[in-house]
Short mmCIF file of C-alpha atoms and ligand atoms in Angstrom, two decimals:
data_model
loop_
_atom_site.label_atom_id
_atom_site.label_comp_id
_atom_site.label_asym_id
_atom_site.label_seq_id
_atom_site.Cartn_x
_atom_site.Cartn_y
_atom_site.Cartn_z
CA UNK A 20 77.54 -120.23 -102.67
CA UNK A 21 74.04 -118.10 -103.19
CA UNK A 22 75.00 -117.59 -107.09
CA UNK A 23 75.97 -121.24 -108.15
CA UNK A 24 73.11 -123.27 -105.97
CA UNK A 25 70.98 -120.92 -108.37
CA UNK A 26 72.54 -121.65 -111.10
CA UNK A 27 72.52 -125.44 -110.68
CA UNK A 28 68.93 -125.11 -109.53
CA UNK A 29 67.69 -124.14 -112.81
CA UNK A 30 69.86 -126.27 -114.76
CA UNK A 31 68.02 -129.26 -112.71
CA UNK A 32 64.79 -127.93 -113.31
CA UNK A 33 65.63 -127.68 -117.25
CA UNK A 34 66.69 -130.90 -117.13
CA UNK A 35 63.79 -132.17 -115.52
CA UNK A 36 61.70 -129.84 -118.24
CA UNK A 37 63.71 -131.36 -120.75
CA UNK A 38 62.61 -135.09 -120.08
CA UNK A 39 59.37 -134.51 -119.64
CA UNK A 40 59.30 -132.71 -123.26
CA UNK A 41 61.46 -135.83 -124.23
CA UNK A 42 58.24 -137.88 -123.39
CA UNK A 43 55.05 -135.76 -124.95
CA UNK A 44 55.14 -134.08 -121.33
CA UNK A 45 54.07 -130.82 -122.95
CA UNK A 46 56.87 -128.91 -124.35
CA UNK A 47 57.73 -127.11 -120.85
CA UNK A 48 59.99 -124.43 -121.43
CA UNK A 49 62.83 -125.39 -120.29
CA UNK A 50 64.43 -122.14 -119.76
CA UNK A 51 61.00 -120.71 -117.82
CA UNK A 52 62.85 -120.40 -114.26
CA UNK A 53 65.73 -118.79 -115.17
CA UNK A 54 64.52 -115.72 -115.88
CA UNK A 55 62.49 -115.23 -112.10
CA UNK A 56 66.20 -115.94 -110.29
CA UNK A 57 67.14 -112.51 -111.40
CA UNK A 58 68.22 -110.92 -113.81
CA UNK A 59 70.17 -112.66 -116.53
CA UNK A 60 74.81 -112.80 -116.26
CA UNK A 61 76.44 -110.67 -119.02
CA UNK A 62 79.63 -112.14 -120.61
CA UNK A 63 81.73 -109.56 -118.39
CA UNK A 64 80.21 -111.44 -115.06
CA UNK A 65 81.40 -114.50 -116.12
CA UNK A 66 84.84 -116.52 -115.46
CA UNK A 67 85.63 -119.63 -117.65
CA UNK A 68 88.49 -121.64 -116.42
CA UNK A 69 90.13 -123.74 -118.96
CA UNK A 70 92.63 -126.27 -118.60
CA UNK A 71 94.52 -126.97 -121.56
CA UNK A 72 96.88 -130.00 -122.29
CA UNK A 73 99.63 -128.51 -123.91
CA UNK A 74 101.28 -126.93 -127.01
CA UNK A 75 102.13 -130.65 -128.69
CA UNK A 76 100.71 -130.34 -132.21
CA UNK A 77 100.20 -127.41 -134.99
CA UNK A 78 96.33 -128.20 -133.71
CA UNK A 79 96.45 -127.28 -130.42
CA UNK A 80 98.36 -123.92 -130.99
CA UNK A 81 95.34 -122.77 -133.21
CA UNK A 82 92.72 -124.58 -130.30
CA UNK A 83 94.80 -122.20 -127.80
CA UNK A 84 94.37 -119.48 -129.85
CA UNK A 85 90.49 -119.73 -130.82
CA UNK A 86 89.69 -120.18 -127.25
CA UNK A 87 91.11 -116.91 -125.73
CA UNK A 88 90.13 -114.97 -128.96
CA UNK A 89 86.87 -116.37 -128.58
CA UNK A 90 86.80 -115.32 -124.90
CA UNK A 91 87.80 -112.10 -125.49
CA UNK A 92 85.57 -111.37 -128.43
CA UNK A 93 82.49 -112.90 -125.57
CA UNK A 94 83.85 -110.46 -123.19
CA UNK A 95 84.15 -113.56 -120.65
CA UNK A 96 87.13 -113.13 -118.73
CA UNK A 97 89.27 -116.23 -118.70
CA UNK A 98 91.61 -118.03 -116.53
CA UNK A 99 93.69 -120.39 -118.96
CA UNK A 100 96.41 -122.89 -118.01
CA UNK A 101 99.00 -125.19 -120.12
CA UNK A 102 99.19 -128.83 -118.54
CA UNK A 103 102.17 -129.22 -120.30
CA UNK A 104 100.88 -133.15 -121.35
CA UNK A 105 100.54 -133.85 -117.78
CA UNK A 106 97.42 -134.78 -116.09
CA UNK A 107 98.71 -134.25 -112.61
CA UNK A 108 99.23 -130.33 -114.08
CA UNK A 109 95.38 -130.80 -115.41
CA UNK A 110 94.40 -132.04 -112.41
CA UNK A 111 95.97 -129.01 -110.24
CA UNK A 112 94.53 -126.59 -112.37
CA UNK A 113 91.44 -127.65 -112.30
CA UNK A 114 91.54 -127.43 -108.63
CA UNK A 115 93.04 -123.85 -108.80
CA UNK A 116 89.55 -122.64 -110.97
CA UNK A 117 87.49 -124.45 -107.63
CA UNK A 118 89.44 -122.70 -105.45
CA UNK A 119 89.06 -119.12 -107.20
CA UNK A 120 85.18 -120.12 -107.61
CA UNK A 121 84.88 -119.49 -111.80
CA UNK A 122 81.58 -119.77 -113.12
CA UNK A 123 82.61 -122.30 -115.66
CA UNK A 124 85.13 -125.19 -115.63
CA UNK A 125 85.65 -126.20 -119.36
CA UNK A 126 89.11 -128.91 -120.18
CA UNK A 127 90.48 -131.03 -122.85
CA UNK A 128 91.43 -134.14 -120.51
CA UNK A 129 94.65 -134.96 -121.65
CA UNK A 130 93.56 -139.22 -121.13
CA UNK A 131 90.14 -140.63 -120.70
CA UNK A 132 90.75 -141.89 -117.00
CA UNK A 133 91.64 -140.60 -113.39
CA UNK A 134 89.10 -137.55 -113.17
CA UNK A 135 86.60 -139.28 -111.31
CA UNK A 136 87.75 -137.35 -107.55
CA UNK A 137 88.78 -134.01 -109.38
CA UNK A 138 85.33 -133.96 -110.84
CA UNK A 139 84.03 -134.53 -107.97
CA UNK A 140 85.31 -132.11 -105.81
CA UNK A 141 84.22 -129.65 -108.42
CA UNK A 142 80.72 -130.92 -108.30
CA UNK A 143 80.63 -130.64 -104.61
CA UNK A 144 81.91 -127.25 -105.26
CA UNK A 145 78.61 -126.83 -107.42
CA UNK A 146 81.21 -125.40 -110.44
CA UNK A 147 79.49 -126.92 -113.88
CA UNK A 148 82.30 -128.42 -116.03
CA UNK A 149 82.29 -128.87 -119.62
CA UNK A 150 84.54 -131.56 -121.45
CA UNK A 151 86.39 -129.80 -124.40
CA UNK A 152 87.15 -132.05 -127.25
CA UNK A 153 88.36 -135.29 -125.11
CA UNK A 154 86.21 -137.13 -123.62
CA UNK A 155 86.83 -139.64 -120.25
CA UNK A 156 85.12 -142.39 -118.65
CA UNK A 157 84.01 -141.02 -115.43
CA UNK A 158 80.14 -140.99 -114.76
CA UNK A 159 78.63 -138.45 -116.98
CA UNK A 160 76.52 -137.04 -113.92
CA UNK A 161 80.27 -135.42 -112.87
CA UNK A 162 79.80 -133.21 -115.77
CA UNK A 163 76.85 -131.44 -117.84
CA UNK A 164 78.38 -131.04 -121.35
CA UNK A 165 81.00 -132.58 -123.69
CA UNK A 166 81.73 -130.19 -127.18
CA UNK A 167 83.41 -132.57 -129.51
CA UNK A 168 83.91 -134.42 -132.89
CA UNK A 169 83.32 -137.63 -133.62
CA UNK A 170 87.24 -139.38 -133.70
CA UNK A 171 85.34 -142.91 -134.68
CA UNK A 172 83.74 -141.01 -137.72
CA UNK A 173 87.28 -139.61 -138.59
CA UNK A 174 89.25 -142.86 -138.53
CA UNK A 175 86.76 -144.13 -140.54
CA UNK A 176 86.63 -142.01 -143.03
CA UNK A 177 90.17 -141.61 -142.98
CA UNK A 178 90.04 -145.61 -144.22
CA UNK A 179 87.33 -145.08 -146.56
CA UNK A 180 88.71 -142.09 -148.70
CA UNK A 181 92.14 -144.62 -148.87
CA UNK A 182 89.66 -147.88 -149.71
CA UNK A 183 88.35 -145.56 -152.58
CA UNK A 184 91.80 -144.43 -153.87
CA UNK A 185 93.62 -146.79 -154.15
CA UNK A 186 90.53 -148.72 -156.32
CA UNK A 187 90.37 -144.86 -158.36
CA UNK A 188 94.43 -145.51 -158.90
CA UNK A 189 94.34 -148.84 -159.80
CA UNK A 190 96.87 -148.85 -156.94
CA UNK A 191 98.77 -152.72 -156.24
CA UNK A 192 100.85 -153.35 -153.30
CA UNK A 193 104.40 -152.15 -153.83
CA UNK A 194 106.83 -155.17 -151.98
CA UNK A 195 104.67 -157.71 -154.78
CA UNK A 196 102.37 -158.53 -151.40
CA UNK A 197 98.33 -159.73 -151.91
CA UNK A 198 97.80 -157.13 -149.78
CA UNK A 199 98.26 -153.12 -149.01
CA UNK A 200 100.31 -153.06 -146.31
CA UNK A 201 99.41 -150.08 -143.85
CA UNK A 202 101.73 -148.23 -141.00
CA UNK A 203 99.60 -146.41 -138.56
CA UNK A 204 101.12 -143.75 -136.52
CA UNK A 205 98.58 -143.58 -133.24
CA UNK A 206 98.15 -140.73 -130.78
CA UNK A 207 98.42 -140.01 -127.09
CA UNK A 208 98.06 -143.28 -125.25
CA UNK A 209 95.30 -143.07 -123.19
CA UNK A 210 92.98 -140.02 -125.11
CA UNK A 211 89.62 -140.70 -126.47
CA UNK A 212 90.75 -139.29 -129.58
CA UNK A 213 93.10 -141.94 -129.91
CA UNK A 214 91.59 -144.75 -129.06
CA UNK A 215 88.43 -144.00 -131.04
CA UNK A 216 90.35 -143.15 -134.19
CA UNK A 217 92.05 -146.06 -134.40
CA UNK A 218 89.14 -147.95 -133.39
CA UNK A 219 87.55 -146.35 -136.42
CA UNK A 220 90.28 -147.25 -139.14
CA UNK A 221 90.43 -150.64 -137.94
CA UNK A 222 86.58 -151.24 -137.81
CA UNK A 223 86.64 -149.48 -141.36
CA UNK A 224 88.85 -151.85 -142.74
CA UNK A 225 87.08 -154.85 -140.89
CA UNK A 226 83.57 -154.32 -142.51
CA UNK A 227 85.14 -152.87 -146.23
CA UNK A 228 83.73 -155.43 -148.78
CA UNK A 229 87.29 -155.84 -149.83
CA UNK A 230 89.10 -155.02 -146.30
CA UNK A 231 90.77 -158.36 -146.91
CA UNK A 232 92.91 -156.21 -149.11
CA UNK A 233 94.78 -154.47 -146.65
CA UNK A 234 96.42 -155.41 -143.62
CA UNK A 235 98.24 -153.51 -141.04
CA UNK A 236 102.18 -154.19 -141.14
CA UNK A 237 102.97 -152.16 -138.04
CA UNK A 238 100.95 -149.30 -135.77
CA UNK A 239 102.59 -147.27 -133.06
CA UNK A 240 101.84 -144.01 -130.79
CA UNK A 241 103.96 -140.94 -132.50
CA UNK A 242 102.34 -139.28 -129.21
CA UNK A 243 100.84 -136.34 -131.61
CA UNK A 244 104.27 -134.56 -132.23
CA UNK A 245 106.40 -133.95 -135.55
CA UNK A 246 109.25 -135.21 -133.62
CA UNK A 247 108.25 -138.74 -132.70
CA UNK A 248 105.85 -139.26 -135.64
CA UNK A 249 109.52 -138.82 -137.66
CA UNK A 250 111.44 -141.12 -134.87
CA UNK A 251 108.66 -144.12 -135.24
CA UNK A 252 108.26 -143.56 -138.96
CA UNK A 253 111.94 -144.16 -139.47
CA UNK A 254 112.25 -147.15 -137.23
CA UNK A 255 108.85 -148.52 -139.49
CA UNK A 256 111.09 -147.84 -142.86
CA UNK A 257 113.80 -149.69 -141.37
CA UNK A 258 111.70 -153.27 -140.76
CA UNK A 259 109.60 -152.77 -143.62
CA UNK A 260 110.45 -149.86 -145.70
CA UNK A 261 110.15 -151.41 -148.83
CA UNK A 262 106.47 -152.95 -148.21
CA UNK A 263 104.64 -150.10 -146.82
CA UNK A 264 102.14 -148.81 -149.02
CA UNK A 265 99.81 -146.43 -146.99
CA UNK A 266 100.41 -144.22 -143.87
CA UNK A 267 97.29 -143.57 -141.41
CA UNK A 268 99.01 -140.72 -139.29
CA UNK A 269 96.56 -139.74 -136.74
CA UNK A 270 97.43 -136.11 -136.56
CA UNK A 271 98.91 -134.32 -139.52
CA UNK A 272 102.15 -133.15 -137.31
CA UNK A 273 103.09 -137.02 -136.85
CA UNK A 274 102.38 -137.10 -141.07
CA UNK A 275 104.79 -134.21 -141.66
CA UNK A 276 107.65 -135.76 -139.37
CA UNK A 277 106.98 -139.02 -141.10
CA UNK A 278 107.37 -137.23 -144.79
CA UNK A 279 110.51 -136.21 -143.26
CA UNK A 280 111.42 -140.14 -142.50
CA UNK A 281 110.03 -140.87 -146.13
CA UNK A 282 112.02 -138.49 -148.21
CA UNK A 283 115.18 -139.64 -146.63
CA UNK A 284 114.90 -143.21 -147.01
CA UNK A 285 114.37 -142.12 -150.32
CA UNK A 286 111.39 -142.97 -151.00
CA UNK A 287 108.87 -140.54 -152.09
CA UNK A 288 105.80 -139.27 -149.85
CA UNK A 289 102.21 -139.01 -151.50
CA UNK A 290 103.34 -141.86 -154.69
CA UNK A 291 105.39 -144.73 -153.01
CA UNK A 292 103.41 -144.14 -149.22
CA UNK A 293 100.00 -142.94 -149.63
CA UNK A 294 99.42 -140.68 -146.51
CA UNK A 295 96.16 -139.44 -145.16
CA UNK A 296 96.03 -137.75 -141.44
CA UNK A 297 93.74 -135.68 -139.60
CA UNK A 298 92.96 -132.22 -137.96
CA UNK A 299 93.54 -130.23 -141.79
CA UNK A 300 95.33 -128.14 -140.41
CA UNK A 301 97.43 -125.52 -143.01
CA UNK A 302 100.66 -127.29 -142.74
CA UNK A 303 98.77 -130.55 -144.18
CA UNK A 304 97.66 -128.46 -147.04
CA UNK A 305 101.04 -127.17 -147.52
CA UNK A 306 102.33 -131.04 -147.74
CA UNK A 307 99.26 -131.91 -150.19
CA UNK A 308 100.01 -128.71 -152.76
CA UNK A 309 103.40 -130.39 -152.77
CA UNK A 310 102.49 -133.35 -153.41
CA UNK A 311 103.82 -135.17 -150.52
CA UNK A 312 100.52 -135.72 -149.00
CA UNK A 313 97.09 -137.21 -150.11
CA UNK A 314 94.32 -136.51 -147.78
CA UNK A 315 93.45 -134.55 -144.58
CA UNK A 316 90.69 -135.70 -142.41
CA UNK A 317 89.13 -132.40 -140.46
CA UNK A 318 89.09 -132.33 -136.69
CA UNK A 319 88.22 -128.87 -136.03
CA UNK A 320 90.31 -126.73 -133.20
CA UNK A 321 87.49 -123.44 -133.28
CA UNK A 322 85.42 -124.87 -130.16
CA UNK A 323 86.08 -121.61 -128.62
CA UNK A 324 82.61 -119.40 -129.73
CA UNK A 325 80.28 -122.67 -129.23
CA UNK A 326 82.26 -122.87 -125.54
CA UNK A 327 81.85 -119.48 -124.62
CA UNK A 328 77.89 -119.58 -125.54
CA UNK A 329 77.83 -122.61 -123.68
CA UNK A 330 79.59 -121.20 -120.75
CA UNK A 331 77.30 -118.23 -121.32
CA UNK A 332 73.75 -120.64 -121.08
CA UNK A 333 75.15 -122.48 -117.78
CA UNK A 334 76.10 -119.24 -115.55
CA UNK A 335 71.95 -118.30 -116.87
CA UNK A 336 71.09 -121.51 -115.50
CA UNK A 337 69.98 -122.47 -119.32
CA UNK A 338 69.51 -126.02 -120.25
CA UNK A 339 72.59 -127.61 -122.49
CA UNK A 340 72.43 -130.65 -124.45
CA UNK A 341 74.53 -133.68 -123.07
CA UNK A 342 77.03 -133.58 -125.66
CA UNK A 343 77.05 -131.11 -128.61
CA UNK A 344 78.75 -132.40 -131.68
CA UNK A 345 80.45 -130.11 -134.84
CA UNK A 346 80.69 -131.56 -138.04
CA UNK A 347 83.52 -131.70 -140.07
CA UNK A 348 84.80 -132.57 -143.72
CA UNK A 349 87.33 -134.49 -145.66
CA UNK A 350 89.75 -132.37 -147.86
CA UNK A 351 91.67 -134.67 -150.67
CA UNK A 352 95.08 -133.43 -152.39
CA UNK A 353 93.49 -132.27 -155.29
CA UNK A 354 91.03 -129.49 -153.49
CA UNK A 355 94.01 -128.11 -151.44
CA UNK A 356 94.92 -125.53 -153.42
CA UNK A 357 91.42 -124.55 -153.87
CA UNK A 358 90.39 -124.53 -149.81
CA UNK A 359 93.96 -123.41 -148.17
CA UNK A 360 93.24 -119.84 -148.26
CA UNK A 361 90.10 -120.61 -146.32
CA UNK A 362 91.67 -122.38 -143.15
CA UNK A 363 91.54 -120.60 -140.53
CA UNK A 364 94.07 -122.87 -138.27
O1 AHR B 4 92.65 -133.93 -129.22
C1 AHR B 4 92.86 -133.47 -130.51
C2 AHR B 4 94.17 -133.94 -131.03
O2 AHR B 4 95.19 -133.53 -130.18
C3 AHR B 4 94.53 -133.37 -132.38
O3 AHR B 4 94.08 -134.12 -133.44
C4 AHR B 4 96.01 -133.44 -132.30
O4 AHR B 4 96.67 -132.73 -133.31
C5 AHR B 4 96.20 -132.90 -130.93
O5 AHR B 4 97.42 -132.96 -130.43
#
């Protein structure tokens, strides 16, 4: 246990560095320790364990993908496992990467509760974890970084972009309603992502100067897959088919199952339902070059390089931020054609 009571030595003493900068201590390097442990890890000493959560979404293949090419490019050698949307699979694998001592825990948690003992054990195990995209509830002392995107941001902005369209259009609700009626298709029950983008919409439309425009007819977890975003869409279209006027789809597989729904009720994607989802990923683009589609919200997959430096900085005992955000745009219909042959997922 020599090597990680080092390494979690230093990090304490850059965190310790790092508050007394915080308050005009000095500007202590917070790195200055580091370097008289020994000589500094190389990528090829290093073993990341990552748990992911499964293969659900057109988003997560290219998440999967980033993370072992960014691994490889690092030269970090990685141990990766599929939870299959299971946290009891999480759970177990994270308690495989304790038990063959990696350098570096790093997951997506699949929901935001229930890690509290895994996390734990992996603290008393003196393994640094780092939260990958999801975040979770448990006390933030249990890990020492969370790479992410803001989901609040993203279901807000998801509501603005369809506040300011549907003024742009001079757009008026189609069943001869007051108000835009809105279907929401939700995510995994339980994930931070889901909760806080639909926290976001709904806040969105709550403090719009004319939110009292819309209201939401109906809102229901597709679970993040084409298949179930099409089930729930077409059970939506049956109650209320001819009211619906937008679709917030909170991944862009559960939009393209619900285009699916859309088309044959006969209706016609993109001009009877505006539909904005997010991740912008290339099958979204696909939908908006054709019309069916109006908006993607970003939610980037490529955490893989910033993970692997971060990995990199915690086996050196370097200081990490708490939580280290990556910013993200909005890509309307009308700049698809123009951006699709620069996404890289
Ligand atoms: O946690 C990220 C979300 O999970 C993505 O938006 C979605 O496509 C995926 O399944």
């Amino acid at each position: 246990m020599m090597r990680k009571n080092r390494v979690l030595a230093a990090l304490l003493t850059g965190a310790m560095a790092f508050s007394l900068t915080a308050c005009g201590g000095g500007g202590a390097d917070t790195n200055a320790d580091t370097g008289a442990e020994g000589a500094q890890k190389q990528a090829s000493d290093i073993t990341v364990g990552f748990a992911q959560v499964g293969s659900e979404s057109e988003w997560r293949t290219a998440n999967t993908e980033n993370i072992k090419a960014a691994a490889e490019a690092a030269g970090v050698t990685l141990q990766f496992s599929d939870a299959q949307q299971k946290q009891e699979n999480q759970i177990k694998a994270i308690r495989s990467f304790i038990a063959s001592d990696v350098d570096v825990i790093a997951f997506c948690p699949i929901v935001q509760t229930g890690w509290d003992t895994v996390l734990q054990e992996a603290k008393d195990a003196e393994i640094p974890v780092v939260l990958v995209d999801r975040g979770v509830t448990a006390d933030p002392s249990l890990y020492v970084t969370h790479i992410f995107a803001d989901a609040l941001k993203e279901g807000q902005n998801a509501f603005n972009w369809i506040d300011e369209y549907m003024k742009k259009q001079n757009k008026t609700p189609r069943g001869g309603s007051e108000q835009f009626q809105i279907a929401i298709l939700e995510g995994t029950v339980g994930s931070s992502v889901a909760a806080d983008r639909l926290k976001g919409f709904n806040d969105a439309i709550a403090s719009a100067e004319d939110g009292s425009k819309y209201t939401v007819l109906c809102s229901q977890t597709g679970e993040y897959t084409r298949a179930k975003g099409k089930e729930v869409m077409e059970s939506f279209l049956k109650s209320d088919g001819d009211k619906i006027d937008i679709l917030f789809a909170a991944n862009d597989d559960m939009a393209l199952g619900a285009i699916q729904a859309i088309e044959a009720a006969g209706l016609k994607p993109g001009e009877d339902i505006v539909i904005v989802s997010i991740d912008a990923a290339k099958g979204a683009f696909n939908a908006m070059i054709e019309g069916k589609m109006n908006c993607a919200v970003e939610h980037t997959p490529n955490f893989g390089e910033l993970l692997m430096d971060t990995a990199m900085k915690i086996a050196n005992g370097e200081s990490v931020p708490e939580t280290i955000e990556v910013e993200e745009g909005i890509f309307p219909a009308d700049t698809a054609a123009q951006e699709l042959p620069n996404r890289t997922y």
